[in-house]
Amino acid sequence: MALNASSAYFVTVTAHGAMLVMALSDMNEYVMATLPLTDWTESEYIDVETSLTIAISLGIACCAIEVILLAFQLHTFTKAIFSMCLHLLATIFLLKFIVDSHPVDHFWIAFGIFSVPALLIACLNLCMDFRLKEHC
Protein backbone atom coordinates (compact mmCIF):
# COMPACT_ATOMS: atom_id res chain seq x y z
CA MET A 1 0.00 0.00 0.00
CA ALA A 2 2.82 2.41 0.85
CA LEU A 3 4.49 1.79 -2.52
CA ASN A 4 1.32 2.77 -4.41
CA ALA A 5 0.95 5.91 -2.30
CA SER A 6 4.61 6.77 -2.82
CA SER A 7 4.34 6.45 -6.59
CA ALA A 8 1.28 8.70 -6.61
CA TYR A 9 3.16 11.08 -4.30
CA PHE A 10 6.05 11.14 -6.81
CA VAL A 11 3.64 12.04 -9.61
CA THR A 12 2.08 14.92 -7.65
CA VAL A 13 5.50 16.29 -6.65
CA THR A 14 6.56 16.13 -10.30
CA ALA A 15 3.36 17.91 -11.39
CA HIS A 16 3.94 20.61 -8.76
CA GLY A 17 7.51 21.09 -10.00
CA ALA A 18 6.34 21.24 -13.62
CA MET A 19 3.80 23.96 -12.78
CA LEU A 20 6.53 25.96 -11.04
CA VAL A 21 8.76 25.70 -14.11
CA MET A 22 5.83 26.87 -16.26
CA ALA A 23 5.32 29.86 -13.96
CA LEU A 24 9.02 30.65 -14.20
CA SER A 25 8.82 30.86 -17.98
CA ASP A 26 6.34 33.79 -18.07
CA MET A 27 7.10 36.01 -15.11
CA ASN A 28 6.43 39.39 -16.73
CA GLU A 29 2.64 39.08 -16.35
CA TYR A 30 2.86 38.27 -12.63
CA VAL A 31 5.28 41.14 -12.02
CA MET A 32 2.98 43.56 -13.86
CA ALA A 33 -0.01 42.26 -11.86
CA THR A 34 1.86 43.19 -8.67
CA LEU A 35 2.95 46.70 -9.69
CA PRO A 36 0.62 49.71 -9.85
CA LEU A 37 -0.75 50.51 -13.29
CA THR A 38 1.08 53.78 -13.89
CA ASP A 39 3.61 54.94 -11.30
CA TRP A 40 6.25 52.24 -10.99
CA THR A 41 9.99 52.46 -11.43
CA GLU A 42 12.51 50.10 -12.95
CA SER A 43 13.94 49.30 -9.52
CA GLU A 44 10.47 48.31 -8.25
CA TYR A 45 10.07 46.04 -11.27
CA ILE A 46 13.44 44.41 -10.62
CA ASP A 47 12.63 43.95 -6.91
CA VAL A 48 9.30 42.26 -7.65
CA GLU A 49 10.83 40.12 -10.38
CA THR A 50 13.63 39.03 -8.03
CA SER A 51 11.10 38.18 -5.32
CA LEU A 52 9.10 36.05 -7.76
CA THR A 53 12.23 34.32 -9.04
CA ILE A 54 13.27 33.46 -5.49
CA ALA A 55 9.80 32.16 -4.56
CA ILE A 56 9.55 29.93 -7.63
CA SER A 57 13.16 28.75 -7.33
CA LEU A 58 12.66 27.80 -3.69
CA GLY A 59 9.52 25.89 -4.65
CA ILE A 60 11.41 24.00 -7.36
CA ALA A 61 14.23 23.27 -4.90
CA CYS A 62 11.74 21.94 -2.33
CA CYS A 63 10.21 19.63 -4.93
CA ALA A 64 13.66 18.41 -5.99
CA ILE A 65 14.68 17.74 -2.38
CA GLU A 66 11.47 15.79 -1.79
CA VAL A 67 12.11 13.64 -4.87
CA ILE A 68 15.66 12.95 -3.65
CA LEU A 69 14.38 12.08 -0.17
CA LEU A 70 11.76 9.81 -1.71
CA ALA A 71 14.59 7.76 -3.24
CA PHE A 72 15.90 6.98 0.26
CA GLN A 73 12.65 6.36 2.11
CA LEU A 74 9.04 5.37 1.72
CA HIS A 75 6.42 7.44 3.47
CA THR A 76 3.76 5.82 5.55
CA PHE A 77 0.41 5.76 3.83
CA THR A 78 -0.99 8.65 5.91
CA LYS A 79 2.04 10.90 5.39
CA ALA A 80 2.12 10.14 1.68
CA ILE A 81 -1.57 10.98 1.28
CA PHE A 82 -1.22 14.21 3.26
CA SER A 83 1.86 15.33 1.30
CA MET A 84 0.19 14.29 -1.93
CA CYS A 85 -2.84 16.45 -1.08
CA LEU A 86 -0.55 19.41 -0.34
CA HIS A 87 1.15 19.06 -3.73
CA LEU A 88 -2.13 18.50 -5.53
CA LEU A 89 -3.60 21.68 -4.03
CA ALA A 90 -0.39 23.56 -4.84
CA THR A 91 -0.64 22.42 -8.45
CA ILE A 92 -4.27 23.53 -8.68
CA PHE A 93 -3.52 26.93 -7.15
CA LEU A 94 -0.49 27.43 -9.40
CA LEU A 95 -2.63 26.63 -12.43
CA LYS A 96 -5.07 29.34 -11.33
CA PHE A 97 -2.20 31.77 -10.71
CA ILE A 98 -0.78 31.08 -14.17
CA VAL A 99 -4.11 31.44 -15.98
CA ASP A 100 -5.25 34.58 -14.14
CA SER A 101 -1.85 36.34 -13.70
CA HIS A 102 -1.91 36.70 -9.92
CA PRO A 103 0.46 39.01 -8.01
CA VAL A 104 3.77 37.78 -6.62
CA ASP A 105 2.51 37.69 -3.01
CA HIS A 106 0.20 34.82 -3.91
CA PHE A 107 3.18 32.72 -5.01
CA TRP A 108 4.85 33.31 -1.64
CA ILE A 109 1.66 32.35 0.19
CA ALA A 110 1.38 29.14 -1.85
CA PHE A 111 5.03 28.38 -1.13
CA GLY A 112 4.52 28.81 2.61
CA ILE A 113 1.30 26.83 2.79
CA PHE A 114 2.09 23.94 0.45
CA SER A 115 5.82 23.51 -0.22
CA VAL A 116 7.30 24.14 3.22
CA PRO A 117 5.04 21.75 5.19
CA ALA A 118 5.49 18.98 2.61
CA LEU A 119 9.28 19.35 2.78
CA LEU A 120 9.19 19.39 6.58
CA ILE A 121 7.18 16.16 6.60
CA ALA A 122 9.72 14.51 4.29
CA CYS A 123 12.67 15.70 6.39
CA LEU A 124 11.04 14.66 9.66
CA ASN A 125 10.24 11.26 8.18
CA LEU A 126 13.90 10.83 7.22
CA CYS A 127 15.02 11.87 10.72
CA MET A 128 12.61 9.42 12.32
CA ASP A 129 13.88 6.64 10.05
CA PHE A 130 17.47 7.33 11.10
CA ARG A 131 16.53 7.52 14.76
CA LEU A 132 14.66 4.21 14.67
CA LYS A 133 17.41 2.32 12.85
CA GLU A 134 20.42 0.97 14.67
CA HIS A 135 23.69 2.45 13.45
CA CYS A 136 27.04 0.76 13.95
XYZ file of N, CA and C in Angstrom:
408
model
N 0.823 -1.199 0.000
C 0.000 0.000 0.000
C 0.866 1.261 0.000
N 1.965 1.228 0.778
C 2.823 2.413 0.848
C 3.515 2.677 -0.482
N 3.834 1.610 -1.234
C 4.493 1.794 -2.519
C 3.564 2.486 -3.507
N 2.277 2.115 -3.522
C 1.322 2.774 -4.408
C 1.145 4.239 -4.030
N 1.083 4.528 -2.745
C 0.946 5.914 -2.301
C 2.209 6.700 -2.631
N 3.361 6.074 -2.517
C 4.609 6.771 -2.822
C 4.745 7.069 -4.307
N 4.269 6.168 -5.152
C 4.342 6.448 -6.587
C 3.378 7.570 -6.970
N 2.209 7.600 -6.361
C 1.277 8.705 -6.605
C 1.841 10.008 -6.039
N 2.507 9.916 -4.908
C 3.161 11.080 -4.303
C 4.242 11.621 -5.237
N 5.023 10.733 -5.846
C 6.050 11.145 -6.808
C 5.423 11.884 -7.985
N 4.298 11.396 -8.472
C 3.636 12.037 -9.612
C 3.148 13.436 -9.235
N 2.578 13.595 -8.045
C 2.085 14.919 -7.652
C 3.232 15.894 -7.395
N 4.341 15.412 -6.841
C 5.503 16.288 -6.651
C 6.047 16.729 -8.009
N 6.088 15.801 -8.957
C 6.558 16.131 -10.301
C 5.628 17.136 -10.978
N 4.324 16.964 -10.812
C 3.363 17.912 -11.389
C 3.524 19.296 -10.761
N 3.730 19.332 -9.456
C 3.942 20.607 -8.764
C 5.203 21.288 -9.305
N 6.279 20.528 -9.452
C 7.512 21.088 -10.002
C 7.340 21.578 -11.429
N 6.583 20.832 -12.226
C 6.344 21.241 -13.618
C 5.552 22.544 -13.680
N 4.570 22.707 -12.804
C 3.804 23.957 -12.779
C 4.688 25.132 -12.359
N 5.613 24.889 -11.440
C 6.530 25.956 -11.035
C 7.445 26.363 -12.185
N 7.914 25.386 -12.952
C 8.756 25.704 -14.109
C 7.953 26.484 -15.144
N 6.684 26.122 -15.324
C 5.832 26.866 -16.256
C 5.645 28.307 -15.789
N 5.472 28.500 -14.487
C 5.318 29.858 -13.958
C 6.609 30.653 -14.128
N 7.735 29.988 -14.044
C 9.024 30.654 -14.198
C 9.238 31.158 -15.619
N 8.597 30.502 -16.578
C 8.823 30.862 -17.975
C 8.111 32.149 -18.396
N 7.084 32.582 -17.673
C 6.340 33.787 -18.067
C 6.120 34.680 -16.852
N 7.197 35.245 -16.337
C 7.104 36.014 -15.106
C 6.644 37.449 -15.308
N 6.751 37.989 -16.494
C 6.425 39.395 -16.726
C 4.979 39.710 -16.344
N 4.051 38.821 -16.663
C 2.636 39.076 -16.346
C 2.395 39.148 -14.845
N 3.058 38.282 -14.078
C 2.862 38.273 -12.625
C 3.496 39.504 -11.989
N 4.624 39.927 -12.530
C 5.278 41.139 -12.021
C 4.398 42.351 -12.303
N 3.851 42.433 -13.511
C 2.980 43.561 -13.863
C 1.679 43.537 -13.059
N 1.196 42.348 -12.686
C -0.012 42.260 -11.860
C 0.252 42.761 -10.450
N 1.502 42.734 -10.012
C 1.857 43.192 -8.673
C 2.051 44.703 -8.623
N 2.630 45.269 -9.675
C 2.955 46.700 -9.693
C 1.714 47.550 -9.957
N 1.723 48.819 -9.501
C 0.618 49.715 -9.846
C 0.572 49.949 -11.358
N -0.572 50.380 -11.841
C -0.746 50.513 -13.288
C 0.156 51.568 -13.914
N 0.370 52.684 -13.229
C 1.084 53.784 -13.886
C 2.406 54.163 -13.230
N 2.437 54.345 -11.953
C 3.608 54.937 -11.299
C 4.519 53.880 -10.684
N 5.267 53.180 -11.511
C 6.255 52.243 -10.990
C 7.593 52.509 -11.660
N 8.644 52.209 -10.925
C 9.990 52.462 -11.431
C 10.648 51.145 -11.840
N 11.757 51.290 -12.511
C 12.506 50.104 -12.955
C 13.033 49.303 -11.764
N 13.429 50.003 -10.703
C 13.935 49.299 -9.518
C 12.820 48.516 -8.825
N 11.601 49.063 -8.808
C 10.468 48.312 -8.252
C 10.201 47.057 -9.075
N 10.274 47.188 -10.387
C 10.072 46.043 -11.270
C 11.109 44.957 -10.994
N 12.366 45.370 -10.871
C 13.440 44.406 -10.623
C 13.267 43.744 -9.260
N 12.849 44.522 -8.237
C 12.629 43.954 -6.906
C 11.527 42.902 -6.921
N 10.422 43.203 -7.585
C 9.302 42.262 -7.646
C 9.688 41.030 -8.461
N 10.400 41.245 -9.556
C 10.832 40.117 -10.384
C 11.803 39.211 -9.620
N 12.694 39.810 -8.849
C 13.629 39.034 -8.033
C 12.886 38.243 -6.966
N 11.902 38.862 -6.334
C 11.099 38.177 -5.323
C 10.376 36.975 -5.921
N 9.803 37.154 -7.092
C 9.105 36.053 -7.759
C 10.073 34.944 -8.152
N 11.228 35.318 -8.661
C 12.230 34.320 -9.041
C 12.671 33.503 -7.838
N 12.865 34.162 -6.711
C 13.271 33.459 -5.490
C 12.164 32.525 -5.020
N 10.916 32.991 -5.014
C 9.798 32.156 -4.563
C 9.657 30.908 -5.427
N 9.709 31.078 -6.730
C 9.549 29.935 -7.630
C 10.757 29.007 -7.540
N 11.953 29.574 -7.436
C 13.158 28.748 -7.331
C 13.176 27.940 -6.040
N 12.744 28.543 -4.949
C 12.659 27.800 -3.691
C 11.632 26.676 -3.781
N 10.517 26.937 -4.452
C 9.517 25.887 -4.648
C 10.056 24.730 -5.468
N 10.799 25.046 -6.531
C 11.410 23.997 -7.357
C 12.441 23.222 -6.540
N 13.230 23.930 -5.736
C 14.231 23.266 -4.897
C 13.569 22.344 -3.876
N 12.466 22.788 -3.281
C 11.745 21.937 -2.327
C 11.232 20.669 -3.001
N 10.692 20.813 -4.195
C 10.215 19.632 -4.932
C 11.369 18.691 -5.254
N 12.500 19.241 -5.660
C 13.660 18.408 -5.987
C 14.184 17.679 -4.751
N 14.231 18.366 -3.623
C 14.683 17.736 -2.380
C 13.732 16.616 -1.979
N 12.438 16.838 -2.132
C 11.474 15.789 -1.795
C 11.631 14.566 -2.682
N 11.898 14.776 -3.966
C 12.110 13.640 -4.870
C 13.370 12.881 -4.460
N 14.425 13.605 -4.097
C 15.658 12.947 -3.647
C 15.406 12.174 -2.359
N 14.687 12.770 -1.418
C 14.381 12.076 -0.166
C 13.489 10.864 -0.400
N 12.638 10.938 -1.398
C 11.763 9.810 -1.710
C 12.575 8.613 -2.198
N 13.734 8.865 -2.788
C 14.589 7.765 -3.241
C 15.177 6.987 -2.065
N 15.295 7.628 -0.906
C 15.898 6.985 0.257
C 14.887 6.424 1.244
N 13.636 6.778 1.114
C 12.649 6.365 2.111
C 11.276 6.246 1.479
N 10.442 5.447 2.101
C 9.038 5.372 1.716
C 8.217 5.989 2.836
N 7.309 6.850 2.476
C 6.421 7.444 3.473
C 5.406 6.407 3.938
N 4.911 6.616 5.146
C 3.760 5.822 5.553
C 2.577 6.273 4.711
N 1.555 5.466 4.683
C 0.407 5.764 3.832
C -0.203 7.119 4.185
N -0.365 7.395 5.471
C -0.991 8.648 5.906
C -0.144 9.859 5.521
N 1.158 9.778 5.743
C 2.040 10.902 5.392
C 2.083 11.114 3.885
N 2.094 10.018 3.140
C 2.124 10.138 1.676
C 0.844 10.784 1.161
N -0.291 10.397 1.712
C -1.570 10.976 1.279
C -1.630 12.456 1.642
N -1.194 12.811 2.852
C -1.224 14.212 3.263
C -0.298 15.061 2.385
N 0.920 14.589 2.158
C 1.856 15.327 1.304
C 1.353 15.399 -0.129
N 0.736 14.314 -0.575
C 0.188 14.292 -1.927
C -0.931 15.325 -2.062
N -1.761 15.444 -1.046
C -2.835 16.447 -1.075
C -2.260 17.865 -1.093
N -1.192 18.093 -0.326
C -0.548 19.413 -0.345
C -0.040 19.751 -1.742
N 0.621 18.799 -2.388
C 1.155 19.059 -3.726
C 0.048 19.170 -4.766
N -1.004 18.401 -4.599
C -2.134 18.503 -5.526
C -2.783 19.882 -5.427
N -3.022 20.344 -4.208
C -3.598 21.679 -4.029
C -2.655 22.767 -4.545
N -1.356 22.593 -4.323
C -0.387 23.564 -4.843
C -0.440 23.619 -6.359
N -0.566 22.464 -6.995
C -0.638 22.423 -8.455
C -1.896 23.113 -8.958
N -3.010 22.895 -8.281
C -4.271 23.534 -8.684
C -4.184 25.050 -8.513
N -3.658 25.497 -7.374
C -3.521 26.933 -7.150
C -2.550 27.559 -8.142
N -1.442 26.886 -8.425
C -0.491 27.426 -9.398
C -1.110 27.523 -10.782
N -1.935 26.558 -11.142
C -2.631 26.634 -12.426
C -3.512 27.876 -12.473
N -4.238 28.141 -11.387
C -5.073 29.343 -11.328
C -4.216 30.604 -11.397
N -3.090 30.603 -10.686
C -2.203 31.768 -10.713
C -1.659 32.009 -12.110
N -1.332 30.945 -12.823
C -0.781 31.076 -14.173
C -1.839 31.583 -15.142
N -3.043 31.048 -15.048
C -4.107 31.435 -15.976
C -4.560 32.873 -15.732
N -4.692 33.265 -14.468
C -5.250 34.579 -14.140
C -4.212 35.660 -13.851
N -2.933 35.373 -13.950
C -1.853 36.344 -13.696
C -1.991 36.994 -12.323
N -1.815 36.207 -11.289
C -1.909 36.698 -9.916
C -0.641 37.438 -9.511
N -0.729 38.286 -8.478
C 0.457 39.006 -8.007
C 1.466 38.062 -7.338
N 2.659 38.573 -7.146
C 3.768 37.784 -6.617
C 3.497 37.297 -5.196
N 2.803 38.085 -4.397
C 2.511 37.689 -3.015
C 1.772 36.359 -2.946
N 0.939 36.076 -3.909
C 0.195 34.817 -3.912
C 1.129 33.621 -4.086
N 2.197 33.796 -4.852
C 3.177 32.716 -5.013
C 3.898 32.442 -3.697
N 4.207 33.499 -2.940
C 4.849 33.315 -1.637
C 3.906 32.624 -0.657
N 2.634 32.991 -0.690
C 1.655 32.348 0.192
C 1.534 30.869 -0.146
N 1.459 30.548 -1.428
C 1.375 29.141 -1.845
C 2.635 28.379 -1.443
N 3.788 29.022 -1.548
C 5.034 28.375 -1.132
C 4.998 28.058 0.359
N 4.560 29.013 1.161
C 4.521 28.811 2.606
C 3.496 27.796 3.057
N 2.371 27.734 2.374
C 1.300 26.829 2.790
C 1.509 25.411 2.271
N 2.035 25.265 1.067
C 2.088 23.941 0.447
C 3.490 23.337 0.386
N 4.481 24.087 -0.015
C 5.817 23.509 -0.218
C 6.566 23.281 1.089
N 6.539 24.249 1.974
C 7.298 24.138 3.220
C 6.789 22.994 4.101
N 5.478 22.872 4.364
C 5.037 21.745 5.193
C 5.339 20.380 4.575
N 5.201 20.261 3.260
C 5.488 18.978 2.614
C 6.963 18.621 2.755
N 7.847 19.610 2.614
C 9.277 19.349 2.780
C 9.601 19.015 4.232
N 8.970 19.694 5.170
C 9.190 19.387 6.585
C 8.757 17.968 6.920
N 7.644 17.530 6.365
C 7.178 16.160 6.595
C 8.202 15.166 6.065
N 8.725 15.413 4.873
C 9.720 14.506 4.286
C 11.001 14.482 5.122
N 11.447 15.645 5.581
C 12.667 15.702 6.394
C 12.462 15.045 7.756
N 11.324 15.294 8.378
C 11.036 14.657 9.664
C 10.919 13.147 9.518
N 10.343 12.696 8.429
C 10.239 11.261 8.181
C 11.628 10.643 8.046
N 12.529 11.322 7.365
C 13.900 10.832 7.224
C 14.601 10.798 8.578
N 14.417 11.838 9.382
C 15.025 11.873 10.718
C 14.488 10.756 11.599
N 13.198 10.503 11.525
C 12.609 9.421 12.317
C 13.128 8.066 11.855
N 13.331 7.895 10.554
C 13.885 6.639 10.050
C 15.299 6.418 10.572
N 16.117 7.466 10.589
C 17.475 7.330 11.104
C 17.482 7.073 12.605
N 16.580 7.695 13.314
C 16.528 7.519 14.758
C 16.097 6.112 15.127
N 15.175 5.533 14.357
C 14.658 4.208 14.675
C 15.596 3.083 14.244
N 16.480 3.351 13.299
C 17.414 2.320 12.849
C 18.629 2.285 13.769
N 19.188 1.101 13.894
C 20.420 0.974 14.672
C 21.600 1.265 13.758
N 22.505 2.099 14.230
C 23.687 2.448 13.449
C 24.920 1.892 14.146
N 25.807 1.324 13.386
C 27.042 0.758 13.953
C 28.155 1.773 13.927
